[in-house]
Short mmCIF file of C-alpha atoms in Angstrom, two decimals:
data_model
loop_
_atom_site.label_atom_id
_atom_site.label_comp_id
_atom_site.label_asym_id
_atom_site.label_seq_id
_atom_site.Cartn_x
_atom_site.Cartn_y
_atom_site.Cartn_z
CA MET A 27 9.18 22.05 28.08
CA ASN A 28 11.12 19.11 29.50
CA LEU A 29 14.89 18.91 30.04
CA SER A 30 16.83 15.78 30.94
CA LEU A 31 20.63 15.84 30.73
CA ASN A 32 23.40 13.37 31.51
CA GLN A 33 27.19 13.09 31.41
CA LEU A 34 27.50 16.57 32.89
CA SER A 35 30.29 17.92 35.08
CA GLY A 36 31.22 21.28 36.53
CA SER A 37 28.69 23.61 38.14
CA MET A 38 25.01 24.19 37.47
CA PRO A 39 24.64 27.27 35.24
CA SER A 40 22.58 30.07 36.76
CA GLU A 41 21.17 30.67 33.26
CA LEU A 42 18.79 27.74 33.86
CA GLY A 43 16.65 30.24 35.74
CA LYS A 44 15.83 31.94 32.42
CA LEU A 45 13.93 28.86 31.22
CA SER A 46 10.65 30.19 32.57
CA ASN A 47 8.52 27.62 30.68
CA LEU A 48 10.47 24.61 31.95
CA GLY A 49 8.11 21.93 33.28
CA TYR A 50 10.41 19.02 34.08
CA LEU A 51 14.13 19.20 34.91
CA ASP A 52 16.14 16.04 35.49
CA ILE A 53 19.92 16.35 35.86
CA SER A 54 20.26 13.48 38.32
CA GLY A 55 23.15 11.04 38.20
CA ASN A 56 25.77 13.45 36.87
CA ASN A 57 29.04 14.80 38.28
CA LEU A 58 27.86 18.33 38.97
CA SER A 59 29.32 20.17 41.95
CA GLY A 60 29.31 23.54 43.64
CA PRO A 61 26.28 25.38 45.01
CA ILE A 62 22.73 25.20 43.68
CA PRO A 63 22.06 28.63 42.08
CA TYR A 64 19.24 30.61 43.66
CA GLU A 65 18.15 31.55 40.11
CA LEU A 66 16.66 28.06 39.85
CA GLY A 67 13.77 29.50 41.87
CA ASP A 68 12.79 31.53 38.78
CA CYS A 69 11.64 28.41 36.91
CA ILE A 70 8.17 28.93 38.34
CA LYS A 71 6.40 26.44 36.02
CA LEU A 72 8.44 23.46 37.16
CA LEU A 73 6.31 20.42 38.02
CA SER A 74 9.20 18.10 38.85
CA LEU A 75 12.81 18.80 39.79
CA ARG A 76 15.43 16.06 40.17
CA ILE A 77 19.02 17.07 40.90
CA ASN A 78 19.87 14.02 43.04
CA ASN A 79 23.02 11.90 42.83
CA ASN A 80 25.49 14.70 42.15
CA ASN A 81 28.09 16.47 44.29
CA PHE A 82 26.29 19.74 45.04
CA ASN A 83 27.36 21.42 48.28
CA GLY A 84 26.40 24.43 50.32
CA ASN A 85 22.89 25.36 51.41
CA LEU A 86 19.64 24.50 49.70
CA PRO A 87 18.46 27.92 48.44
CA GLY A 88 15.29 29.24 50.01
CA ALA A 89 14.32 30.43 46.51
CA ILE A 90 13.34 26.83 45.76
CA GLY A 91 10.22 27.66 47.78
CA ASN A 92 9.16 29.97 44.92
CA LEU A 93 8.48 26.93 42.73
CA ALA A 94 4.81 26.88 43.70
CA SER A 95 3.89 24.67 40.71
CA LEU A 96 6.05 21.78 41.94
CA GLN A 97 3.66 18.91 42.51
CA ILE A 98 5.33 15.67 41.49
CA MET A 99 8.79 15.60 43.02
CA LEU A 100 11.65 17.58 44.47
CA ASP A 101 14.66 15.29 44.83
CA VAL A 102 18.01 16.64 46.06
CA SER A 103 19.16 13.38 47.67
CA ASN A 104 22.67 11.94 47.55
CA ASN A 105 24.55 15.23 47.40
CA LYS A 106 26.73 17.09 49.92
CA LEU A 107 24.24 19.80 50.88
CA ASN A 108 24.45 21.20 54.39
CA GLY A 109 23.01 23.87 56.65
CA VAL A 110 19.44 24.12 57.85
CA LEU A 111 16.40 23.29 55.74
CA PRO A 112 14.80 26.51 54.45
CA GLN A 113 11.42 27.47 55.87
CA GLN A 114 10.38 28.51 52.35
CA LEU A 115 10.01 24.86 51.30
CA GLY A 116 6.74 24.86 53.25
CA LYS A 117 5.24 26.97 50.45
CA LEU A 118 5.33 23.94 48.12
CA GLU A 119 1.78 23.03 49.06
CA MET A 120 1.11 20.86 45.99
CA LEU A 121 4.31 18.78 46.25
CA GLU A 122 3.82 15.02 46.65
CA VAL A 123 7.38 13.70 47.06
CA LEU A 124 10.24 15.51 48.84
CA ASN A 125 13.53 13.61 49.07
CA LEU A 126 16.28 15.31 51.11
CA SER A 127 18.08 12.12 52.15
CA HIS A 128 21.81 11.36 52.11
CA ASN A 129 23.05 14.90 52.65
CA MET A 130 24.47 16.78 55.66
CA PHE A 131 21.49 18.93 56.65
CA SER A 132 21.39 19.98 60.30
CA GLY A 133 18.87 21.56 62.63
CA SER A 134 15.25 20.40 62.58
CA ILE A 135 12.48 19.99 60.05
CA PRO A 136 10.88 23.45 59.75
CA PRO A 137 7.36 23.75 61.23
CA SER A 138 6.30 25.23 57.86
CA PHE A 139 6.40 21.69 56.42
CA ALA A 140 3.02 21.15 58.10
CA SER A 141 1.56 23.32 55.30
CA MET A 142 2.59 20.77 52.66
CA LEU A 143 -0.74 18.97 52.74
CA SER A 144 -0.20 17.06 49.48
CA LEU A 145 3.02 15.47 50.73
CA SER A 146 2.90 11.67 50.56
CA THR A 147 6.62 11.03 51.05
CA LEU A 148 9.21 12.98 53.01
CA ASP A 149 12.60 11.29 53.15
CA VAL A 150 15.12 13.04 55.41
CA SER A 151 17.12 9.93 56.28
CA TYR A 152 20.93 9.97 56.49
CA ASN A 153 21.38 13.59 57.62
CA ASN A 154 22.28 15.33 60.89
CA LEU A 155 18.76 16.44 61.78
CA GLU A 156 17.20 16.43 65.22
CA GLY A 157 14.13 17.72 66.98
CA PRO A 158 10.38 17.11 66.65
CA VAL A 159 8.43 16.19 63.55
CA PRO A 160 6.04 19.03 62.56
CA GLU A 161 2.43 18.63 63.60
CA GLY A 162 0.31 17.74 60.59
CA ARG A 163 -1.98 15.04 59.23
CA GLN A 164 0.59 14.00 56.63
CA PHE A 165 3.09 13.18 59.39
CA GLN A 166 0.78 11.07 61.53
CA ASN A 167 1.97 7.45 61.41
CA ALA A 168 4.72 8.45 58.96
CA SER A 169 7.03 5.65 57.91
CA ALA A 170 9.92 5.23 60.33
CA SER A 171 12.29 4.82 57.37
CA TRP A 172 11.82 8.51 56.46
CA PHE A 173 13.89 9.50 59.51
CA LEU A 174 16.56 6.81 59.70
CA HIS A 175 20.19 7.68 60.51
CA ASN A 176 19.80 11.16 61.94
CA LYS A 177 20.85 12.36 65.39
CA GLY A 178 19.60 10.25 68.27
CA GLY A 179 15.93 10.43 69.13
CA TYR A 180 14.92 12.33 66.00
CA GLY A 181 11.23 12.41 65.26
CA LYS A 182 9.42 9.12 65.30
CA LEU A 183 12.32 6.69 65.00
CA TYR A 184 14.67 5.88 67.88
CA LYS A 185 18.84 3.94 67.39
CA ALA A 186 17.99 1.26 70.37
CA GLN A 187 19.71 -2.02 71.51
CA LEU A 188 18.33 -4.97 73.42
CA GLN A 189 20.25 -6.47 76.32
CA ASP A 190 21.70 -9.12 74.02
CA GLY A 191 23.12 -6.40 71.74
CA GLN A 192 20.54 -6.74 68.98
CA THR A 193 19.63 -3.46 67.29
CA VAL A 194 15.93 -2.66 67.01
CA ALA A 195 13.86 0.15 65.49
CA VAL A 196 11.51 1.98 67.84
CA LYS A 197 8.68 3.94 66.26
CA LYS A 198 6.69 6.60 68.07
CA LEU A 199 3.06 6.84 67.02
CA HIS A 200 0.95 9.97 67.16
CA ALA A 201 -2.41 8.28 66.86
CA THR A 202 -5.74 9.93 66.12
CA GLU A 203 -8.05 10.91 68.95
CA GLU A 204 -10.34 8.03 68.05
CA GLU A 205 -7.49 5.54 68.33
CA MET A 206 -6.19 7.04 71.57
CA ASN A 207 -9.62 6.70 73.14
CA ASP A 208 -9.87 3.06 72.06
CA GLU A 209 -7.02 1.79 74.23
CA ARG A 210 -8.56 -1.64 74.58
CA ARG A 211 -8.70 -2.18 70.83
CA PHE A 212 -5.15 -0.92 70.35
CA SER A 213 -3.78 -3.30 72.97
CA HIS A 214 -5.70 -6.21 71.48
CA GLU A 215 -4.40 -5.53 68.00
CA MET A 216 -0.84 -5.19 69.22
CA GLU A 217 -1.14 -8.52 71.01
CA VAL A 218 -2.30 -10.12 67.76
CA LEU A 219 0.60 -8.57 65.83
CA LEU A 220 3.01 -10.07 68.34
CA GLN A 221 1.90 -13.51 67.15
CA ILE A 222 2.90 -12.86 63.53
CA ARG A 223 5.74 -15.09 62.40
CA GLN A 224 6.38 -14.99 58.67
CA ARG A 225 9.73 -14.77 56.92
CA SER A 226 8.83 -11.68 54.84
CA ILE A 227 7.27 -9.66 57.66
CA VAL A 228 9.46 -7.54 59.91
CA LYS A 229 9.49 -9.08 63.37
CA PHE A 230 7.45 -7.11 65.90
CA PHE A 231 8.95 -7.33 69.40
CA GLY A 232 6.44 -5.37 71.44
CA PHE A 233 4.80 -2.07 72.30
CA TRP A 234 4.50 0.49 75.07
CA SER A 235 1.36 2.56 75.49
CA HIS A 236 0.84 5.96 77.11
CA PRO A 237 -2.28 8.18 77.07
CA GLU A 238 -0.57 10.63 74.68
CA TYR A 239 1.69 8.45 72.54
CA LYS A 240 2.64 4.88 71.84
CA PHE A 241 5.86 3.11 70.89
CA LEU A 242 6.25 0.08 68.62
CA VAL A 243 9.46 -1.99 68.61
CA TYR A 244 10.56 -3.79 65.43
CA ASP A 245 13.55 -5.65 64.11
CA TYR A 246 16.02 -3.31 62.42
CA ILE A 247 16.46 -3.90 58.66
CA GLU A 248 19.76 -2.52 57.40
CA ARG A 249 19.31 -1.21 53.87
CA GLY A 250 16.17 0.89 54.32
CA ASN A 251 13.03 1.01 52.23
CA LEU A 252 12.32 0.04 48.63
CA HIS A 253 11.40 3.57 47.61
CA MET A 254 14.75 4.94 48.76
CA THR A 255 16.59 2.11 47.03
CA MET A 256 14.92 2.74 43.68
CA GLU A 257 15.65 6.46 43.98
CA ASN A 258 19.37 5.62 44.14
CA GLU A 259 20.70 5.09 40.60
CA GLU A 260 23.42 2.61 41.55
CA LEU A 261 21.23 0.57 43.87
CA ALA A 262 18.44 0.50 41.26
CA LYS A 263 20.89 -1.06 38.79
CA GLU A 264 21.92 -3.62 41.37
CA LEU A 265 18.26 -4.43 42.00
CA ASN A 266 18.01 -6.64 38.92
CA TRP A 267 14.88 -8.24 37.48
CA GLN A 268 15.33 -11.55 39.26
CA LYS A 269 15.62 -9.76 42.61
CA ARG A 270 12.61 -7.56 41.82
CA SER A 271 10.48 -10.55 40.84
CA THR A 272 11.45 -12.44 43.99
CA MET A 273 10.70 -9.34 46.04
CA VAL A 274 7.18 -9.03 44.62
CA LYS A 275 6.44 -12.69 45.35
CA ASP A 276 7.74 -12.36 48.93
CA VAL A 277 5.53 -9.31 49.54
CA ALA A 278 2.53 -11.11 48.02
CA GLN A 279 3.13 -14.09 50.29
CA ALA A 280 3.40 -11.84 53.34
CA ILE A 281 0.11 -10.06 52.63
CA SER A 282 -1.58 -13.37 51.81
CA TYR A 283 -0.41 -14.65 55.20
CA LEU A 284 -1.96 -11.64 56.95
CA HIS A 285 -5.27 -12.04 55.12
CA HIS A 286 -5.66 -15.82 55.03
CA ASP A 287 -3.40 -17.46 57.62
CA CYS A 288 -4.05 -15.16 60.58
CA ASN A 289 -7.15 -15.61 62.68
CA PRO A 290 -8.69 -13.10 62.76
CA PRO A 291 -7.37 -11.69 59.45
CA ILE A 292 -5.13 -8.60 59.53
CA ILE A 293 -5.34 -5.71 57.07
CA HIS A 294 -2.14 -3.72 56.80
CA ARG A 295 -3.78 -0.54 55.31
CA ASP A 296 -0.50 1.07 54.20
CA ILE A 297 1.26 -1.19 51.69
CA THR A 298 3.74 1.15 49.95
CA SER A 299 7.34 1.11 48.75
CA ASN A 300 8.18 3.11 51.89
CA ASN A 301 6.90 0.26 54.07
CA ILE A 302 8.79 -2.51 52.28
CA LEU A 303 12.25 -2.78 53.80
CA LEU A 304 15.29 -4.46 52.23
CA ASN A 305 18.19 -6.16 53.96
CA ARG A 306 21.76 -6.27 52.64
CA THR A 307 20.90 -8.97 50.07
CA PHE A 308 17.75 -7.10 48.93
CA LYS A 309 15.35 -9.50 50.62
CA ALA A 310 12.03 -7.72 51.15
CA TYR A 311 10.13 -7.36 54.43
CA VAL A 312 6.68 -5.83 54.92
CA SER A 313 6.90 -3.39 57.82
CA ASP A 314 5.10 -0.63 59.71
CA PHE A 315 1.91 -2.00 61.25
CA GLY A 316 1.00 1.25 63.00
CA THR A 317 -2.23 1.52 60.98
CA ALA A 318 -3.04 -2.21 60.77
CA ARG A 319 -6.54 -3.38 61.62
CA ILE A 320 -7.94 -6.73 62.69
CA LEU A 321 -10.93 -7.85 60.59
CA ASN A 322 -13.83 -8.52 62.92
CA PRO A 323 -16.50 -10.71 61.26
CA ASP A 324 -19.09 -9.46 63.77
CA SER A 325 -18.74 -5.74 62.98
CA SER A 326 -18.83 -3.36 60.03
CA ASN A 327 -15.03 -2.76 60.23
CA TRP A 328 -15.51 0.97 59.92
CA SER A 329 -12.32 2.95 60.33
CA ALA A 330 -10.95 6.44 59.79
CA LEU A 331 -9.05 6.87 56.53
CA ALA A 332 -5.45 5.66 56.72
CA GLY A 333 -2.77 4.99 54.17
CA THR A 334 -0.56 6.90 51.75
CA TYR A 335 -1.83 9.02 48.87
CA GLY A 336 -1.16 7.28 45.58
CA TYR A 337 -1.64 3.81 47.09
CA ILE A 338 -5.09 4.12 48.67
CA ALA A 339 -7.86 2.08 47.05
CA PRO A 340 -10.43 4.26 45.20
CA GLU A 341 -13.42 2.96 47.17
CA LEU A 342 -12.05 4.59 50.33
CA SER A 343 -12.96 7.96 48.84
CA TYR A 344 -16.66 7.18 49.40
CA THR A 345 -16.76 4.52 52.12
CA SER A 346 -15.15 3.96 55.50
CA ILE A 347 -15.54 0.19 55.36
CA VAL A 348 -12.11 -1.44 55.32
CA THR A 349 -11.64 -4.81 53.58
CA GLU A 350 -8.65 -6.88 52.54
CA LYS A 351 -9.19 -5.68 48.95
CA CYS A 352 -7.73 -2.31 50.03
CA ASP A 353 -4.37 -4.03 50.56
CA VAL A 354 -4.77 -5.85 47.23
CA TYR A 355 -5.08 -2.52 45.41
CA SER A 356 -2.04 -1.07 47.18
CA PHE A 357 -0.05 -4.18 46.30
CA GLY A 358 -0.92 -3.65 42.63
CA VAL A 359 0.51 -0.11 42.80
CA VAL A 360 3.73 -1.42 44.38
CA VAL A 361 4.14 -4.08 41.67
CA LEU A 362 3.93 -1.45 38.93
CA GLU A 363 6.38 0.70 40.88
CA VAL A 364 8.86 -2.19 41.02
CA VAL A 365 8.56 -2.81 37.27
CA MET A 366 8.69 0.86 36.27
CA GLY A 367 11.25 2.01 38.84
CA LYS A 368 9.01 4.89 39.91
CA HIS A 369 5.49 5.50 41.20
CA PRO A 370 3.05 4.67 38.34
CA ARG A 371 1.12 7.91 38.75
CA ASP A 372 0.38 8.55 35.05
CA LEU A 373 -0.29 4.89 34.33
CA LEU A 374 -2.83 4.72 37.16
CA HIS A 375 -4.70 7.65 35.62
CA HIS A 376 -4.70 5.78 32.30
CA LEU A 377 -6.01 2.59 33.91
CA ALA A 378 -8.80 4.51 35.62
CA SER A 379 -9.95 6.18 32.40
CA SER A 380 -9.53 3.43 29.81
CA ARG A 381 -10.87 -0.09 29.39
CA GLU A 382 -7.91 -1.13 27.27
CA HIS A 383 -4.85 -1.86 29.42
CA TYR A 384 -2.68 -3.55 26.82
CA MET A 385 0.69 -1.88 26.34
CA GLU A 386 4.25 -2.66 25.32
CA LEU A 387 6.35 -3.72 28.28
CA GLU A 388 9.46 -2.01 26.89
CA LYS A 389 7.79 1.40 27.03
CA ILE A 390 7.26 1.36 30.80
CA LEU A 391 10.14 -0.83 31.96
CA ASP A 392 12.77 0.66 34.29
CA GLN A 393 15.82 1.14 32.07
CA ARG A 394 18.45 1.10 34.83
CA PRO A 395 18.89 -2.67 35.36
CA GLU A 396 20.26 -4.79 32.56
CA ALA A 397 17.64 -5.78 29.98
CA PRO A 398 15.61 -8.80 31.11
CA THR A 399 16.28 -12.22 29.64
CA THR A 400 13.51 -14.01 27.75
CA THR A 401 12.52 -15.88 30.91
CA GLU A 402 12.62 -12.71 33.01
CA ALA A 403 10.53 -10.86 30.43
CA LYS A 404 7.82 -13.53 30.65
CA ASP A 405 7.88 -13.19 34.43
CA LEU A 406 7.52 -9.41 34.14
CA VAL A 407 4.49 -9.80 31.86
CA LEU A 408 2.94 -12.00 34.53
CA LEU A 409 3.69 -9.40 37.22
CA MET A 410 1.94 -6.78 35.11
CA LYS A 411 -1.11 -8.97 34.55
CA VAL A 412 -1.46 -9.61 38.27
CA ALA A 413 -0.92 -5.92 39.02
CA PHE A 414 -3.64 -4.81 36.59
CA SER A 415 -6.06 -7.29 38.10
CA CYS A 416 -5.32 -5.98 41.60
CA LEU A 417 -5.99 -2.43 40.39
CA GLN A 418 -9.57 -3.05 39.27
CA VAL A 419 -11.81 -0.17 40.34
CA SER A 420 -14.36 -2.56 41.79
CA PRO A 421 -13.07 -4.31 44.94
CA GLN A 422 -15.15 -7.37 44.08
CA ALA A 423 -13.36 -7.70 40.72
CA ARG A 424 -9.94 -7.87 42.34
CA PRO A 425 -8.44 -11.26 43.23
CA THR A 426 -7.79 -12.16 46.81
CA MET A 427 -4.17 -11.85 47.85
CA GLN A 428 -3.99 -15.63 48.09
CA GLU A 429 -5.11 -15.92 44.47
CA GLY A 430 -2.64 -13.27 43.37
CA TYR A 431 0.23 -15.01 45.15
CA GLN A 432 -0.69 -18.40 43.70
CA ALA A 433 -0.76 -16.91 40.20
CA LEU A 434 2.74 -15.52 40.68
CA ILE A 435 4.40 -18.66 42.00
CA HIS A 436 2.72 -21.01 39.52
CA GLN A 437 3.84 -18.86 36.59
CA GLN A 438 0.32 -18.78 35.17
CA SER A 439 -1.53 -15.89 33.57
CA SER A 440 -4.68 -16.51 35.58
CA CYS A 441 -5.70 -17.60 39.04
CA SER A 442 -7.47 -20.88 39.61
CA SER A 443 -10.67 -19.21 40.80
CA GLN A 444 -10.60 -15.76 39.23
CA ASP A 445 -9.33 -14.45 35.93
CA ILE A 446 -6.20 -12.32 36.14
CA SER A 447 -6.51 -10.19 33.03
CA VAL A 448 -5.75 -6.70 31.83
CA GLU A 449 -9.37 -5.88 30.97
CA SER A 450 -11.60 -3.76 33.21
CA HIS A 451 -14.73 -5.47 34.46
#
């Protein structure tokens, strides 16, 4: 049973807790206020719960932790919730996306969050939180944007200024034991990253290394990440199709630069909507090079698994050899996310299980921006074609990022050296 409601006002009825077979509940973008009823914790079959973009206040009920079936999303962002985060949320061990941003939560992130092993995104930005990030694999090399605009020194991101007054973002890395022991390689790769100069890549100012932790210093991008922007109903409307298309092309150019214009080539390894930052005019910047690797032509380029669940190329489930085609796959996921306005989880399952990838654009298009013009619709079809090609199961069947970028800017349905189609090879 699914329930999606709009144009609502008043308070959330406690009777919702009687809908024991409810699987999906979406009451986002309404004018609801008052507290969140603890009875909501009785909807134990919920897979996804979105109550964001309302005016709820008070505490987040600990009873939400009873929703053990939640696995897709829990989004309470853009409300007026306050108090400490309940420890019980740590029981949501299957949850993939937890968005608590743009509220007034205080205290620290509960240590119980380390039990949420399926978590791919935790956004606690724009709150009053402070203290350490819980120890856990899912928090290692977490995106700095998850923690923006909290109390000073929170977690892995720190509100710093250079001597000339310029604001910068400082990210604290908790690297793996293997990476900590390979200090020479880390320093070399950071030196290479310092040479990157491309208009759609966040400027990297420098790094500081210590035996137990490392700091990376980046330019500060005002608006935050793409994922957070698309979760905000008003900002998603403002992010029209022309801006989205330009954004995709800028990201493609940035990754192509890393793969083909840097010597040696650089693999980002974590291309996601959380690591694409937007400035005030919605210009996109690829960020967060904490997991980046330099391609060495004289070695096997073996590496421990890195990246974000839902964006990682399928071959990394059976091999530790990293190639540039891993970034190509992740880029394909991001393109679909931009077109659909959400992570293409179900569509990716369809692509993996079916040879036929033809589908009507209108059925998957994000409905929040104004409908695309004829020209914009043609551009969106091209984006989809390129995305499907990048998502081929076989890495060899995917285009290079240079080919994908050239296809996008030349407004063609195929690359010059490799077919960009919607058929599986």
